[in-house]
Amino acid sequence: MPNETKIIVLGGLGEVGKNMYCVMHGDAIVIIDSGICFPEGGLLGIDYILPDFTFLKQNQDKIKALLITHGHEDHIGGIPFLLQSLKIPAIYAPNQAKELIALKLEDKNIRYDNLYAYNDQTKLKFNKIEVEFFRTTHSIPDSHGIALTTPDGTIVTTGDFKFDLTPIGPMADLHKMAEIGKKGVDLLISDSTNALNEGMSSSESKVDSALNDIFERYTTRRLIIATFASNIYRLKHIVETCYKHGRKICVFGRSMENNIQISLKGGYINHKDIIITPEEANSLKPSEVTILCTGSQGEPLAALSRIADGSHKQIKLRPDDIVVFSSSPIPGNALSIGRTINKLYLQGVKVFTNTSFSDIHTSGHANIEELKLMIRLLMPKYLMPFHGDYRMLKNHANVGIECGIPKDNTFVLKNGDTLSLKNHIITKSDSIIANDIYVDGNRLGEINGAVLRDRKIMASDGILVVIANIDIKNKELLIKPNITTRGFILINENEVVIRKLESIAANSINEKLKTPNCNFNDIKSQITSDLFNYVYETTGRKPIILPIILDIKRQIN
């Protein structure tokens, strides 16, 4: 129906990241968030994964604005690519996110003049879609939920949130949430990241206390603290603790430096005077220095990994250093974190990680009891769990049922699914295309499944290249084919196999040249087929076989 309200999910379901969805009523589309997902190990050479913009391209003339809930990469990382693909009339973001977006666009040399900051008092209207915001608590300042009211009903998205009654920053606005709930909420789209965790999440102030204990116990040693660069409140109380204990801070890692600078500029972090250069840090006593760096997830190129390897140009480990991982492992990163920790122990340093005995990290996402509190405050008729893999979404739906939402009013969806809201009644509609879009360097969407399959084959079985010089006019192979390999076998140690491959390739070419109307493609196909059978029978491997045929015209005197 043309007058109904639709909720279209482009990313963020069945995954943690790539958040993006739309609310459409009539001729107006409001986009909420534009995030990225980082690739897992199987996506070789891929830098980022984006939502599919196809639906938005098809409805370009209806797009009114992009609204941002907060400044994490899984909510803003896709904006430069979105702006290169579409015309977005305006982007509204809270202040911290606005500064991060501006920096991203500057790095990509993208000029965009319609980036605006909002706060929890801002109200917007796009045709018949009315928008207001409410303050939430998360690990980055200026996190907000969004309420969108249309003639068919009200949709509320929480963004990423937790309930922290003793936060480092401002309290979540529980009163405004309750007011929105009293007015009537039809659909709640709610963060599911920690929907498998019982109870309440730990307060950020508890982490503050645990870190303060480490500072007080190791007053004579240099401290090296690795945490998420985007966890601004963690950075804030590390800076404040250093100030209290008379320590200077040296920052390593580009993302960490950017976030510190933006937070200093925005007033989220104070004490700019204690930030020092690496040269100054190396000239001070260990007791006077704290190193704040990226690498809490064991990333090979991050500052802490290079420090652990001994390859960092400016900082060298000392045996009495204290290294603190103020983070928890992201799923899939445990092995890389373990390798970094082992390297640190080999150099004799003491390492602290987050355990039940040492609360040096807490999540920025709501546990089960907090999810229940959000449902009780907003009192929605329908619940759509968001931002999580299937088991998280499913468990969140079960939490909603426990809180009195009918099972038929919960929607565990996948990317591309669409809900229709008409006269306060929600039904599931037809799905749209919502594939993963891969970013490889500066190339967007050019990498498909065939390319990734080839990369996996090359990574596991290597590549075999056959170079042959022929005279196509006289149908003659001029010299025996040259065989070279990468990642398959060592040529010097497998001369018998290489000679056999040369012989098979030569026979394939000569046989094909005898056929009428043969061409390069026919020759390449024959070489590939014949070599593949021999290689697999001999080695059990399936390298990519790449024939290169050169047509050499002989000069006959």
XYZ file of C-alpha atoms in Angstrom:
557
model
C 0.000 0.000 0.000
C 1.392 3.451 -0.872
C 0.513 5.055 2.481
C 1.885 2.412 4.822
C 5.192 2.730 6.662
C 7.956 0.280 5.793
C 11.049 -0.737 7.763
C 13.729 -2.103 5.425
C 16.815 -3.803 6.883
C 19.996 -3.504 4.781
C 22.520 -4.745 7.362
C 23.048 -5.655 11.009
C 21.014 -8.863 11.266
C 22.742 -12.220 11.679
C 25.991 -10.339 12.275
C 27.626 -7.861 14.632
C 28.338 -4.887 12.415
C 27.293 -3.373 9.075
C 24.298 -1.679 10.700
C 21.936 0.039 8.294
C 18.181 0.187 7.897
C 15.531 2.539 6.575
C 12.113 3.856 7.497
C 9.984 4.756 4.476
C 6.609 6.461 4.402
C 5.172 7.687 1.124
C 7.856 9.571 -0.774
C 10.246 9.915 2.179
C 13.061 7.561 3.206
C 15.096 8.136 6.355
C 18.240 6.007 6.631
C 19.512 5.044 10.081
C 23.265 4.376 10.392
C 25.693 3.311 7.680
C 28.219 0.913 9.127
C 30.842 -1.546 7.995
C 31.809 -5.037 9.042
C 35.410 -6.223 9.208
C 36.126 -9.420 7.245
C 36.879 -12.755 8.820
C 39.853 -14.876 7.788
C 38.239 -16.451 4.718
C 37.765 -13.138 2.888
C 41.315 -12.773 1.646
C 42.312 -9.264 0.587
C 38.983 -7.726 1.610
C 39.260 -4.577 3.734
C 35.613 -3.980 4.656
C 32.140 -5.377 4.077
C 29.323 -2.923 3.326
C 25.543 -3.199 3.141
C 23.991 -3.445 -0.301
C 22.937 0.027 -1.545
C 20.776 -1.316 -4.406
C 17.448 -0.454 -2.752
C 18.635 3.068 -1.995
C 19.856 3.583 -5.565
C 16.458 2.491 -6.844
C 14.777 5.022 -4.526
C 17.341 7.825 -4.672
C 14.732 10.574 -5.115
C 12.953 9.579 -1.879
C 15.996 9.791 0.425
C 15.673 12.706 2.854
C 18.448 12.145 5.389
C 20.861 9.782 7.090
C 20.557 9.684 10.897
C 23.473 8.397 12.988
C 23.007 6.922 16.468
C 26.686 7.133 17.531
C 30.227 7.210 16.219
C 31.418 3.590 16.104
C 32.720 2.105 12.854
C 29.884 -0.415 12.577
C 27.512 2.583 12.423
C 29.486 5.255 10.500
C 32.251 3.393 8.642
C 30.239 3.034 5.429
C 29.439 6.737 5.030
C 32.326 7.599 2.640
C 31.284 4.733 0.340
C 27.610 5.681 0.615
C 28.358 9.267 -0.427
C 30.353 8.013 -3.409
C 27.367 5.908 -4.514
C 24.384 8.147 -3.714
C 23.297 11.705 -3.085
C 22.386 12.064 0.593
C 20.624 15.424 1.184
C 21.722 15.674 4.842
C 23.478 13.694 7.571
C 22.480 14.284 11.190
C 24.816 12.923 13.857
C 25.613 13.602 17.521
C 28.660 15.818 17.991
C 31.314 13.149 18.622
C 30.109 11.125 15.630
C 29.938 14.274 13.486
C 33.622 15.004 14.144
C 34.609 11.406 13.382
C 32.606 11.447 10.145
C 34.174 14.752 9.100
C 37.640 13.272 9.670
C 36.745 10.206 7.584
C 35.511 12.315 4.712
C 38.608 14.505 4.872
C 40.851 11.404 4.700
C 38.951 10.253 1.584
C 39.026 13.748 0.025
C 35.235 13.845 -0.027
C 33.659 17.274 0.315
C 30.255 17.203 1.984
C 28.583 20.369 3.254
C 25.382 18.979 4.792
C 26.709 17.319 7.955
C 24.830 18.566 11.028
C 25.062 17.883 14.770
C 21.973 17.050 16.819
C 21.354 16.631 20.557
C 18.578 15.125 22.650
C 16.474 18.289 22.235
C 16.583 18.271 18.431
C 13.400 17.529 16.507
C 13.303 16.902 12.755
C 10.558 16.336 10.225
C 10.810 14.761 6.766
C 7.419 14.948 5.034
C 5.241 12.918 7.431
C 8.109 11.299 9.373
C 8.779 13.097 12.668
C 12.044 12.385 14.489
C 13.251 12.937 18.044
C 16.261 11.660 19.972
C 16.957 10.384 23.487
C 20.270 10.040 25.295
C 21.623 6.542 25.969
C 24.755 5.169 27.628
C 27.377 3.400 25.527
C 31.182 3.240 25.384
C 31.353 6.386 23.243
C 29.934 9.820 24.133
C 26.819 11.239 22.493
C 25.101 7.901 21.917
C 21.395 8.221 21.169
C 18.266 6.275 20.485
C 15.862 7.564 17.845
C 12.061 7.709 17.799
C 10.397 8.040 14.387
C 6.674 8.781 14.274
C 4.617 8.336 11.099
C 0.841 8.426 10.515
C 0.868 4.621 10.929
C 2.672 4.485 14.272
C 5.930 5.030 16.159
C 9.216 3.173 15.627
C 12.009 3.407 18.206
C 15.581 2.248 17.699
C 17.850 2.093 20.721
C 21.150 2.218 18.861
C 23.869 0.506 20.921
C 23.144 0.931 24.625
C 23.523 -0.262 28.186
C 22.136 0.966 31.495
C 24.934 2.202 33.737
C 23.722 3.851 36.944
C 27.224 5.125 37.785
C 28.570 6.052 34.336
C 31.717 8.004 33.536
C 29.693 10.317 31.281
C 26.066 11.517 31.413
C 23.258 9.219 32.528
C 20.885 7.742 29.970
C 17.634 9.689 29.867
C 15.314 7.123 31.441
C 12.605 9.757 31.926
C 12.422 10.586 28.221
C 12.361 6.899 27.325
C 9.419 6.427 29.691
C 7.658 9.469 28.191
C 8.054 8.064 24.680
C 6.760 4.744 25.969
C 3.661 6.391 27.463
C 2.847 8.052 24.141
C 2.867 4.616 22.531
C 5.601 2.648 20.741
C 4.566 0.256 18.007
C 7.960 -1.234 17.076
C 11.132 -1.395 19.168
C 14.348 -2.109 17.267
C 16.813 -3.000 20.022
C 20.523 -3.846 20.402
C 21.057 -7.618 20.846
C 24.859 -7.837 21.157
C 24.841 -9.114 24.755
C 21.461 -10.847 24.643
C 23.125 -14.104 25.761
C 24.599 -12.556 28.929
C 22.628 -12.871 32.147
C 22.144 -10.065 34.651
C 23.386 -6.499 34.313
C 26.622 -5.399 32.667
C 29.346 -3.988 34.903
C 29.542 -0.253 35.403
C 32.333 1.679 33.726
C 33.132 3.151 37.158
C 34.003 -0.376 38.341
C 36.632 -0.538 35.609
C 37.854 2.856 36.736
C 38.404 1.449 40.226
C 40.250 -1.646 38.939
C 42.579 0.437 36.762
C 43.205 2.811 39.637
C 44.336 -0.161 41.759
C 46.940 -1.060 39.124
C 48.233 2.518 39.091
C 48.545 2.494 42.891
C 50.272 -0.914 43.050
C 52.885 -0.226 40.370
C 53.930 3.330 41.099
C 57.553 2.839 39.978
C 56.898 1.017 36.697
C 55.953 2.138 33.216
C 52.381 1.230 32.287
C 51.325 0.220 28.765
C 47.537 0.137 28.325
C 45.858 -1.275 25.209
C 42.160 -0.663 24.660
C 39.654 0.100 21.920
C 40.374 3.488 20.374
C 36.623 4.089 20.088
C 35.944 3.542 23.812
C 36.087 7.235 24.667
C 34.937 6.863 28.263
C 37.714 4.336 28.899
C 40.226 6.752 27.407
C 38.733 9.524 29.540
C 39.273 7.807 32.855
C 42.725 6.534 31.844
C 43.694 10.161 31.184
C 42.155 11.304 34.472
C 43.856 8.503 36.418
C 47.206 9.413 34.873
C 46.637 13.043 35.825
C 45.816 12.037 39.393
C 48.965 9.929 39.679
C 51.280 12.467 38.089
C 51.896 10.491 34.908
C 52.266 11.744 31.345
C 50.591 9.906 28.449
C 52.137 8.941 25.145
C 49.583 7.824 22.526
C 50.305 5.311 19.740
C 48.022 4.195 16.927
C 46.403 6.500 14.374
C 42.820 5.744 15.399
C 43.741 6.302 19.051
C 45.408 9.623 18.263
C 42.391 10.781 16.203
C 39.893 9.889 18.917
C 41.972 11.574 21.621
C 42.252 14.763 19.559
C 38.521 14.866 18.735
C 37.647 14.191 22.392
C 39.983 16.935 23.607
C 38.442 19.336 21.089
C 34.898 18.402 22.118
C 35.613 18.625 25.851
C 34.956 14.913 26.495
C 38.560 14.516 27.704
C 40.554 17.128 29.634
C 44.210 17.558 30.653
C 45.673 18.097 27.199
C 48.929 19.143 28.869
C 49.796 15.591 29.972
C 49.842 14.250 26.373
C 53.506 14.007 25.333
C 55.599 12.891 22.343
C 57.528 9.579 22.133
C 60.785 11.478 22.500
C 59.583 13.039 25.751
C 58.314 9.668 26.985
C 61.708 8.032 26.460
C 63.444 10.791 28.427
C 61.227 10.442 31.536
C 61.379 7.953 34.398
C 59.171 4.841 34.009
C 57.056 5.995 36.959
C 56.172 9.178 35.075
C 54.886 7.574 31.859
C 51.843 5.688 30.647
C 51.704 4.446 27.061
C 48.191 4.312 25.610
C 47.979 2.265 22.420
C 45.908 0.256 19.980
C 46.314 -3.510 19.612
C 44.063 -4.945 22.320
C 42.781 -7.502 19.772
C 46.227 -8.704 18.692
C 46.066 -6.929 15.316
C 49.439 -7.601 13.602
C 50.048 -4.007 12.531
C 48.721 -2.312 15.683
C 51.074 -0.519 18.070
C 51.051 -3.137 20.858
C 51.805 -6.004 18.459
C 54.818 -4.119 17.103
C 55.955 -3.297 20.636
C 55.661 -6.994 21.570
C 57.608 -7.989 18.428
C 60.346 -5.487 19.204
C 59.746 -3.875 15.799
C 58.301 -0.568 17.032
C 60.648 2.247 16.051
C 59.964 4.503 19.031
C 59.103 2.273 22.007
C 61.098 -0.717 23.316
C 59.836 -2.985 26.073
C 61.540 -2.991 29.455
C 61.505 -6.093 31.702
C 59.651 -4.270 34.498
C 56.884 -2.862 32.220
C 53.249 -3.534 33.117
C 50.961 -4.238 30.127
C 47.191 -3.950 30.612
C 44.623 -5.286 28.124
C 41.614 -3.121 28.997
C 39.301 -5.007 26.645
C 37.697 -8.377 26.056
C 38.420 -10.539 22.992
C 36.144 -10.039 20.027
C 35.016 -13.491 18.820
C 37.668 -14.890 16.483
C 40.528 -12.813 17.922
C 41.495 -15.047 20.866
C 44.400 -16.711 19.028
C 45.988 -13.448 17.846
C 45.595 -11.937 21.325
C 47.172 -15.059 22.825
C 50.162 -14.768 20.500
C 50.705 -11.140 21.488
C 50.468 -11.991 25.208
C 52.982 -14.825 24.788
C 55.454 -12.465 23.108
C 55.048 -10.023 25.984
C 55.674 -12.746 28.585
C 58.770 -13.892 26.671
C 60.182 -10.404 27.164
C 59.581 -10.633 30.905
C 56.789 -8.105 31.328
C 53.751 -8.544 33.567
C 50.418 -8.693 31.720
C 46.919 -7.970 33.045
C 43.836 -9.143 31.127
C 40.154 -8.901 31.971
C 39.119 -11.761 34.273
C 36.593 -12.377 37.020
C 39.320 -11.276 39.439
C 40.262 -8.117 37.576
C 37.482 -5.964 36.081
C 39.584 -3.922 33.662
C 36.959 -3.976 30.923
C 33.194 -3.848 30.635
C 31.006 -4.016 27.566
C 29.095 -1.052 26.194
C 26.120 -3.274 25.385
C 23.100 -4.287 27.449
C 22.835 -7.665 29.183
C 19.500 -9.464 29.542
C 18.196 -7.501 32.546
C 18.970 -4.225 30.772
C 17.143 -5.412 27.665
C 14.145 -6.096 29.888
C 14.392 -2.605 31.391
C 14.396 -1.008 27.928
C 11.308 -3.018 26.979
C 9.545 -2.029 30.221
C 10.353 1.656 29.715
C 9.201 1.831 26.074
C 6.372 -0.753 26.304
C 6.374 -1.656 22.581
C 3.646 -3.685 20.880
C 6.233 -5.316 18.586
C 9.937 -6.164 18.999
C 12.593 -6.527 16.314
C 15.948 -7.581 17.824
C 18.818 -5.989 15.952
C 22.645 -5.952 15.902
C 23.629 -9.560 16.552
C 23.949 -13.043 15.116
C 20.939 -15.340 14.976
C 21.238 -16.828 18.467
C 21.508 -13.330 19.974
C 18.454 -12.150 18.048
C 16.493 -15.261 18.996
C 17.338 -14.979 22.691
C 16.424 -11.284 22.661
C 13.045 -12.197 21.146
C 12.551 -14.689 23.988
C 13.368 -11.923 26.490
C 10.640 -9.827 24.863
C 8.154 -12.683 25.223
C 9.067 -12.961 28.933
C 8.236 -9.259 29.231
C 4.749 -9.770 27.838
C 5.193 -9.194 24.110
C 3.218 -11.869 22.205
C 5.435 -14.321 20.332
C 3.733 -13.414 17.034
C 4.756 -9.785 17.684
C 8.486 -10.581 17.728
C 10.444 -10.568 14.464
C 13.759 -12.420 14.119
C 14.704 -11.275 10.633
C 17.596 -11.397 8.208
C 19.161 -8.676 6.066
C 16.830 -7.709 3.238
C 13.641 -8.428 5.183
C 10.947 -5.760 5.299
C 8.215 -4.966 7.817
C 5.041 -3.032 6.999
C 3.401 -0.821 9.623
C -0.227 0.148 8.874
C -2.604 1.622 11.456
C -0.371 0.360 14.278
C -0.381 -3.221 12.920
C 2.900 -4.771 11.697
C 3.217 -7.554 9.144
C 6.177 -8.999 7.293
C 6.499 -7.898 3.648
C 8.463 -9.036 0.624
C 12.236 -9.082 1.010
C 14.694 -7.082 -1.070
C 18.240 -7.793 -2.255
C 20.728 -7.201 0.570
C 23.994 -8.897 -0.385
C 27.361 -8.232 1.216
C 29.395 -5.686 -0.759
C 33.154 -6.137 -0.515
C 35.692 -3.314 -0.450
C 39.136 -4.228 -1.757
C 41.435 -1.222 -1.498
C 39.576 1.566 -3.281
C 37.445 -0.831 -5.303
C 33.830 -1.091 -4.224
C 31.658 -4.057 -5.158
C 33.973 -5.371 -7.878
C 35.003 -8.456 -5.925
C 32.637 -11.374 -6.393
C 32.468 -14.959 -5.235
C 34.607 -16.247 -8.111
C 37.470 -13.897 -7.229
C 37.320 -14.898 -3.555
C 37.292 -18.596 -4.504
C 40.404 -18.046 -6.615
C 42.109 -16.275 -3.720
C 41.300 -19.147 -1.371
C 42.676 -21.653 -3.874
C 45.868 -19.630 -4.300
C 46.207 -19.341 -0.531
C 45.835 -23.097 0.023
C 47.143 -24.679 -3.213
C 49.045 -21.934 -4.990
C 49.262 -21.025 -8.657
C 50.901 -22.756 -11.631
C 51.795 -20.599 -14.645
C 52.492 -22.031 -18.109
C 54.161 -19.715 -20.659
C 54.274 -20.935 -24.238
C 55.575 -19.296 -27.428
C 53.792 -20.448 -30.573
C 53.541 -19.460 -34.212
C 49.790 -19.629 -34.673
C 50.017 -19.013 -38.433
C 52.308 -21.981 -39.014
C 50.729 -23.975 -36.158
C 54.016 -24.606 -34.421
C 55.243 -24.637 -30.801
C 58.541 -22.749 -30.989
C 60.129 -23.790 -27.696
C 59.150 -26.039 -24.816
C 56.707 -24.375 -22.413
C 58.089 -22.656 -19.333
C 56.569 -23.695 -15.982
C 56.694 -21.506 -12.901
C 54.778 -21.773 -9.627
C 54.035 -19.775 -6.495
C 52.746 -21.437 -3.330
C 52.447 -24.840 -5.082
C 55.815 -26.623 -5.198
C 59.462 -25.544 -5.195
C 60.787 -25.855 -8.730
C 64.357 -26.726 -7.670
C 63.191 -29.587 -5.456
C 60.661 -31.064 -7.909
C 62.459 -31.200 -11.242
C 60.845 -34.500 -12.262
C 57.348 -33.066 -11.758
C 58.263 -29.845 -13.593
C 59.666 -31.786 -16.590
C 56.483 -33.858 -16.736
C 54.324 -30.704 -16.615
C 56.362 -29.224 -19.481
C 55.881 -32.404 -21.498
C 52.109 -32.527 -20.876
C 51.731 -28.832 -21.766
C 53.749 -29.306 -24.976
C 51.657 -32.308 -26.013
C 48.440 -30.405 -25.279
C 49.550 -27.490 -27.452
C 50.777 -29.641 -30.349
C 47.598 -31.732 -30.367
C 45.380 -28.655 -30.317
C 47.376 -26.928 -33.077
C 46.541 -29.847 -35.367
C 42.812 -29.166 -35.102
C 41.166 -26.837 -37.631
C 40.312 -23.277 -36.569
C 42.026 -23.598 -33.162
C 42.456 -20.407 -31.176
C 44.151 -19.246 -27.978
C 41.151 -20.058 -25.785
C 41.008 -23.625 -27.097
C 44.709 -24.100 -26.387
C 44.432 -22.643 -22.879
C 41.453 -24.830 -22.022
C 43.278 -27.963 -23.201
C 46.427 -27.106 -21.206
C 44.378 -26.410 -18.056
C 42.396 -29.634 -18.341
C 45.382 -31.885 -19.000
C 47.631 -30.334 -16.356
C 44.894 -30.313 -13.725
C 44.361 -34.070 -13.986
C 48.065 -34.834 -13.642
C 48.642 -32.346 -10.808
C 45.716 -33.640 -8.755
C 46.647 -37.302 -9.260
C 50.295 -36.619 -8.376
C 50.036 -34.134 -5.503
C 46.398 -34.157 -4.377
C 46.322 -30.370 -4.767
C 44.299 -28.060 -7.008
C 46.341 -24.962 -7.823
C 45.040 -22.296 -10.151
C 46.491 -23.056 -13.579
C 47.188 -19.972 -15.666
C 48.309 -20.564 -19.273
C 49.907 -17.585 -21.040
C 50.147 -18.035 -24.820
C 52.339 -15.703 -26.867
C 51.995 -15.604 -30.660
C 55.518 -15.215 -32.051
C 55.756 -14.636 -35.795
C 59.000 -16.123 -37.060
C 61.034 -14.340 -39.679
C 61.941 -16.832 -42.414
C 64.900 -15.816 -44.574
